[in-house]
Amino acid sequence: MAWYVLRRVGQAAVVLWAAYTATFVILHVLPSDPVALQLAANNVEIDSLTPEQREVAEARLGLDRPVWQQYLGMLAGVLRGDFGTSYAKQVPVAQLLGERLPATATLSGVAVLIALVAGVGLALLAVRVPRGPLAALLRRLPAVGVSVPNFWIGLLLIQVFAFTLGWLPAMGSIGPQSYVLPAITMAVPTSAVLAQVLIRSLDDTLGEPYIATARAKGLSRGAVQLRHAFRNAALPTLTILGLLVGATVTGSIVVETVFSRQGLGRLAQESVLAQDVPVVQAIVVLAASAFVLVNLVVDLLYPLLDPRIARTPRVSRA
C-alpha cells in the first residue's frame, strides 16, 4: 500500500511539473510584449520610452535574462507560492487568486455535490424501474444532458427562474441564492456523464453470477443493488468523477461569464484578453493542481473499494 501511495504521489508531481513547463513554453512563444502591457496599465505608450528606459523596464520584469533563467526563476517562485505581479492590474498574482478563488471553489463544490446526487440517483432509478416507457426515458436523459451546451442551460435557467418567475438572481455573487443557477448549470453535464457511466456499469455488474447468488439468498432488489452491485460498479464512475471535478475549474470560465460572477474563471477570461501572462500561468497551474489533487484522491480511494488494486505483482528477473 505504501509503494502504491508513493507511486501515485510521484506521478502527480510529474504531471504538475509538465503542466507548468508546457504553459511556460506556450505563453513564451505568444506574440505579446509584457513591457507594453504593463505600461498600458499605467496609461503610458511603449513608443514614448527611450531604449535605456525600456532596458530598465525589462530588467525590472526579469525579461533581460536568458529564457532558461526566467523559467527556473519562475519555477522557484511558484514552489514558494509567488506567481509574480500582474502586468495589467499591477498587484501580486497571489492576491488576485486569493480574492477570486473562494467564490469559484465554493461554486465548484456545490456543483459537484449536486452532480453526484443527481447522477447516482438517476442511475439507481434507471436500473430499478422495470422495462417500459419510463425506463427508456430515464436511460435517455443522460444523453440529453451531455449534448446540451453549458451556456444554453445557463441562459434557459436565467430566462425561467430569474426573468419569468423572479425566484433567483440572474447575475452577481452576493448571497447563497446567487450560487443556485450557476451550480445547476455546471452540474447538468457532469451528472449526465456520471449517470451514463454508472447505468452501463450497473447493467454489467447485475449480470454477474454473484448477483444471482445474492438474489437466491432472498435479498430484495434494492439491497442487491446497493450492497453488492453498486460497490463494484462505482470504480469506473469514480474515475470519471475525478476527471469531471478537475474540469469544473475550466468549466467555470463559461458559467461565470454567463452569470457575471467575480470568480477565477472570469479572471482567466479577463487575463487572456489582456495577455496578462503571469495571471494566466498561475490559473493554469492552479487548475492543473486541482485536477491532479482530485485524481490523486480518487486513486487513493481505489484500494478501499477493491483491495486487489494495491497488490501490484512484483516481477522478478531470473
C-alpha positions as MATLAB code, in Angstrom:
seq = 'MAWYVLRRVGQAAVVLWAAYTATFVILHVLPSDPVALQLAANNVEIDSLTPEQREVAEARLGLDRPVWQQYLGMLAGVLRGDFGTSYAKQVPVAQLLGERLPATATLSGVAVLIALVAGVGLALLAVRVPRGPLAALLRRLPAVGVSVPNFWIGLLLIQVFAFTLGWLPAMGSIGPQSYVLPAITMAVPTSAVLAQVLIRSLDDTLGEPYIATARAKGLSRGAVQLRHAFRNAALPTLTILGLLVGATVTGSIVVETVFSRQGLGRLAQESVLAQDVPVVQAIVVLAASAFVLVNLVVDLLYPLLDPRIARTPRVSRA';
ca = [
       0.000    0.000    0.000;
       2.851    2.422    0.850;
       4.510    1.818   -2.536;
       1.157    2.391   -4.263;
       0.696    5.754   -2.480;
       4.299    6.888   -3.178;
       3.950    5.978   -6.851;
       0.712    7.940   -7.226;
       2.161   10.996   -5.423;
       5.252   10.872   -7.668;
       3.093   10.681  -10.798;
       1.048   13.671   -9.577;
       4.240   15.724   -9.058;
       5.450   14.886  -12.584;
       2.105   15.897  -14.097;
       2.198   19.243  -12.257;
       5.748   19.954  -13.427;
       4.820   19.025  -17.021;
       1.732   21.281  -16.923;
       3.783   24.216  -15.632;
       6.549   23.690  -18.219;
       4.112   23.338  -21.127;
       2.308   26.510  -20.043;
       5.572   28.448  -19.787;
       6.671   27.346  -23.274;
       3.310   28.125  -24.892;
       2.982   31.550  -23.252;
       6.609   32.391  -24.003;
       6.167   31.905  -27.762;
       2.986   34.022  -27.890;
       3.457   37.373  -29.692;
       2.966   39.594  -26.624;
       5.059   42.432  -25.128;
       4.939   42.350  -21.290;
       6.608   45.775  -21.050;
       3.982   47.351  -23.312;
       1.163   45.672  -21.349;
       2.482   46.934  -18.024;
       2.934   50.455  -19.373;
      -0.544   50.418  -20.919;
      -1.985   49.677  -17.458;
      -0.430   52.999  -16.350;
      -1.610   54.834  -19.496;
       1.937   55.078  -20.880;
       2.730   54.298  -24.542;
       5.666   51.951  -25.188;
       6.800   54.215  -28.063;
       7.379   57.076  -25.594;
      10.248   55.181  -23.891;
      13.876   55.651  -24.778;
      15.971   52.477  -25.343;
      17.587   52.983  -21.920;
      14.174   53.280  -20.211;
      12.975   50.110  -21.963;
      16.052   48.205  -20.767;
      15.336   49.329  -17.210;
      11.695   48.205  -17.537;
      12.741   44.800  -18.924;
      15.288   44.381  -16.097;
      12.576   45.158  -13.526;
      10.402   42.376  -15.008;
      13.355   39.982  -15.290;
      12.993   39.828  -19.086;
      16.637   40.752  -19.696;
      17.753   37.292  -18.555;
      18.037   34.174  -20.782;
      14.855   32.144  -21.162;
      16.121   29.232  -19.087;
      16.943   31.572  -16.205;
      13.448   33.087  -16.452;
      11.984   29.562  -16.392;
      13.971   28.454  -13.341;
      13.309   31.737  -11.546;
       9.540   31.496  -12.115;
       9.534   27.800  -11.173;
      11.320   28.592   -7.908;
       8.798   31.372   -7.254;
       5.857   29.015   -7.859;
       7.334   26.499   -5.408;
       7.424   29.318   -2.817;
       3.836   30.352   -3.707;
       4.993   33.508   -5.522;
       3.470   33.794   -9.018;
       4.853   37.280   -9.681;
       2.973   40.505  -10.426;
       0.059   41.002  -12.805;
       1.055   43.010  -15.883;
      -2.405   44.564  -16.260;
      -3.501   45.134  -12.640;
      -0.060   45.821  -11.065;
      -0.795   43.703   -7.977;
       0.657   40.347   -6.841;
      -0.926   37.421   -8.676;
      -1.328   35.546   -5.379;
      -3.509   38.414   -4.123;
      -5.751   38.183   -7.223;
      -6.068   34.422   -6.800;
      -6.885   34.817   -3.111;
      -9.687   37.251   -3.924;
     -11.292   35.162   -6.685;
     -10.566   31.546   -5.669;
     -13.072   31.171   -2.765;
     -16.063   32.033   -4.987;
     -15.039   29.546   -7.696;
     -14.117   26.816   -5.187;
     -17.497   27.142   -3.448;
     -19.369   27.138   -6.759;
     -17.453   24.085   -7.996;
     -18.017   22.234   -4.712;
     -21.769   22.863   -4.783;
     -21.939   21.879   -8.467;
     -20.061   18.611   -7.879;
     -22.315   17.767   -4.913;
     -25.457   18.370   -6.993;
     -24.000   16.363   -9.900;
     -23.087   13.448   -7.637;
     -26.529   13.258   -6.007;
     -28.400   13.704   -9.308;
     -26.185   11.359  -11.346;
     -26.143    8.489   -8.836;
     -29.849    8.942   -8.075;
     -30.802    8.865  -11.759;
     -28.649    5.782  -12.412;
     -30.092    3.823   -9.476;
     -33.620    4.804  -10.523;
     -32.989    3.859  -14.170;
     -31.806    0.323  -13.329;
     -34.574   -0.143  -10.744;
     -37.542    0.796  -12.946;
     -38.863   -2.210  -14.933;
     -38.643   -2.140  -18.730;
     -41.137    0.268  -20.290;
     -41.507    3.865  -21.500;
     -40.402    5.335  -18.149;
     -37.261    3.168  -18.039;
     -36.423    4.143  -21.623;
     -36.897    7.831  -20.768;
     -34.645    7.605  -17.693;
     -31.907    5.881  -19.709;
     -32.036    8.525  -22.460;
     -31.985   11.556  -20.143;
     -28.163   11.479  -19.612;
     -27.575   11.696  -23.373;
     -29.663   14.882  -23.462;
     -27.718   16.386  -20.561;
     -24.372   15.646  -22.191;
     -25.331   17.052  -25.591;
     -26.708   20.412  -24.352;
     -24.004   23.123  -24.013;
     -23.357   24.829  -20.677;
     -24.124   28.360  -21.817;
     -27.519   27.337  -23.253;
     -28.518   25.705  -19.951;
     -27.472   28.860  -18.098;
     -29.439   31.146  -20.399;
     -32.522   28.890  -20.135;
     -32.344   28.885  -16.314;
     -31.951   32.674  -16.247;
     -34.974   33.123  -18.520;
     -37.222   30.814  -16.472;
     -36.162   31.295  -12.826;
     -34.852   34.889  -12.905;
     -36.760   36.811  -15.586;
     -40.077   34.868  -15.706;
     -40.571   33.626  -12.120;
     -38.259   36.103  -10.351;
     -37.184   33.496   -7.780;
     -33.386   33.771   -8.146;
     -30.879   36.443   -9.258;
     -29.718   36.325  -12.863;
     -26.197   37.561  -12.117;
     -23.810   38.600   -9.366;
     -22.031   36.841   -6.480;
     -23.944   38.154   -3.458;
     -25.728   35.711   -1.149;
     -26.209   31.925   -1.181;
     -29.056   32.252   -3.680;
     -26.591   33.519   -6.304;
     -24.957   30.055   -6.369;
     -28.103   28.107   -7.283;
     -28.436   28.724  -11.030;
     -24.666   28.656  -11.820;
     -24.199   25.458   -9.782;
     -27.089   23.721  -11.581;
     -25.672   24.872  -14.923;
     -22.310   23.300  -14.122;
     -23.886   20.164  -12.592;
     -26.151   19.149  -15.501;
     -23.474   17.846  -17.928;
     -21.410   16.368  -15.086;
     -24.353   14.457  -13.617;
     -25.331   13.242  -17.101;
     -21.890   11.720  -17.698;
     -21.860   10.132  -14.238;
     -25.332    8.644  -14.801;
     -24.349    7.259  -18.223;
     -21.254    5.505  -16.882;
     -22.975    4.221  -13.742;
     -26.017    2.847  -15.632;
     -23.763    0.901  -18.000;
     -21.594   -0.342  -15.136;
     -24.610   -1.379  -13.047;
     -26.102   -3.251  -16.028;
     -22.859   -5.221  -16.423;
     -22.478   -5.878  -12.693;
     -26.097   -7.018  -12.234;
     -25.436   -9.783  -14.754;
     -22.573  -11.291  -12.708;
     -23.043  -14.748  -11.071;
     -22.512  -13.433   -7.532;
     -25.528  -11.143   -8.009;
     -27.683  -14.178   -8.815;
     -26.324  -15.817   -5.661;
     -27.254  -12.765   -3.580;
     -30.782  -12.831   -5.037;
     -31.061  -16.553   -4.339;
     -30.362  -15.826   -0.671;
     -33.600  -13.847   -0.570;
     -32.226  -10.295   -0.613;
     -34.504   -7.609   -2.007;
     -33.749   -5.933   -5.332;
     -32.732   -2.681   -3.638;
     -30.440   -4.453   -1.182;
     -28.708   -6.341   -4.012;
     -28.177   -3.121   -5.955;
     -26.838   -1.066   -3.052;
     -24.880   -3.671   -1.066;
     -23.429   -5.825   -3.854;
     -23.725   -4.192   -7.301;
     -23.116   -0.518   -6.514;
     -19.733   -1.026   -4.799;
     -18.186   -2.806   -7.800;
     -19.955   -0.586  -10.329;
     -18.628    2.553   -8.590;
     -14.992    2.059   -9.720;
     -15.375    3.358  -13.316;
     -17.731    6.075  -12.036;
     -15.077    7.194   -9.551;
     -12.562    7.514  -12.399;
     -14.933    9.666  -14.428;
     -15.790   11.741  -11.344;
     -12.116   12.595  -10.845;
     -11.823   13.845  -14.423;
     -15.064   15.829  -14.199;
     -14.208   17.505  -10.887;
     -10.907   18.681  -12.342;
     -12.748   20.031  -15.368;
     -15.105   22.154  -13.259;
     -12.371   24.806  -12.812;
     -12.075   25.285  -16.572;
     -15.857   24.961  -16.954;
     -16.327   27.854  -14.551;
     -14.975   30.255  -17.214;
     -18.153   29.922  -19.298;
     -20.552   29.807  -16.342;
     -19.032   32.797  -14.526;
     -19.132   34.790  -17.755;
     -22.806   33.952  -18.373;
     -23.804   34.820  -14.781;
     -21.362   37.786  -14.419;
     -19.709   36.283  -11.344;
     -16.363   37.509   -9.988;
     -14.520   34.200   -9.784;
     -11.402   32.512  -11.047;
     -12.985   31.691  -14.411;
     -13.891   35.341  -15.015;
     -10.341   36.339  -14.012;
      -8.964   33.822  -16.538;
     -11.119   35.325  -19.289;
     -10.020   38.877  -18.442;
      -6.343   37.864  -18.235;
      -6.367   36.038  -21.573;
      -7.935   39.061  -23.284;
      -5.317   41.350  -21.666;
      -2.452   38.868  -22.382;
      -1.596   39.022  -18.687;
       0.887   36.129  -18.794;
       1.673   35.730  -15.030;
      -2.042   35.514  -14.139;
      -2.830   33.086  -16.970;
       0.110   30.887  -15.987;
      -0.921   30.908  -12.320;
      -4.515   29.940  -13.194;
      -3.332   27.116  -15.450;
      -1.065   25.786  -12.698;
      -3.887   26.102  -10.163;
      -6.339   24.268  -12.451;
      -3.758   21.534  -13.067;
      -3.148   21.273   -9.310;
      -6.878   20.847   -8.648;
      -7.098   18.228  -11.396;
      -4.067   16.311  -10.082;
      -5.155   16.539   -6.442;
      -8.664   15.257   -7.130;
      -7.387   12.389   -9.266;
      -4.783   11.547   -6.606;
      -7.586   11.314   -4.026;
      -9.553    9.105   -6.439;
      -6.509    6.861   -6.966;
      -6.066    6.525   -3.208;
      -9.756    5.591   -2.834;
      -9.469    2.680   -5.298;
      -7.893    0.237   -2.796;
     -10.715    0.934   -0.347;
     -13.254   -0.273   -2.922;
     -11.103   -3.082   -4.330;
      -8.035   -4.087   -2.208;
      -6.608   -6.095   -5.151;
      -5.615   -2.833   -6.881;
      -2.940   -2.030   -4.277;
      -1.426   -5.504   -4.542;
       0.760   -4.871   -7.574;
       2.520   -8.103   -8.538;
       6.279   -7.857   -8.457;
       8.113   -9.320  -11.454;
      11.487  -10.794  -10.522;
      14.291  -11.250  -13.018;
      15.725  -14.710  -13.314;
];
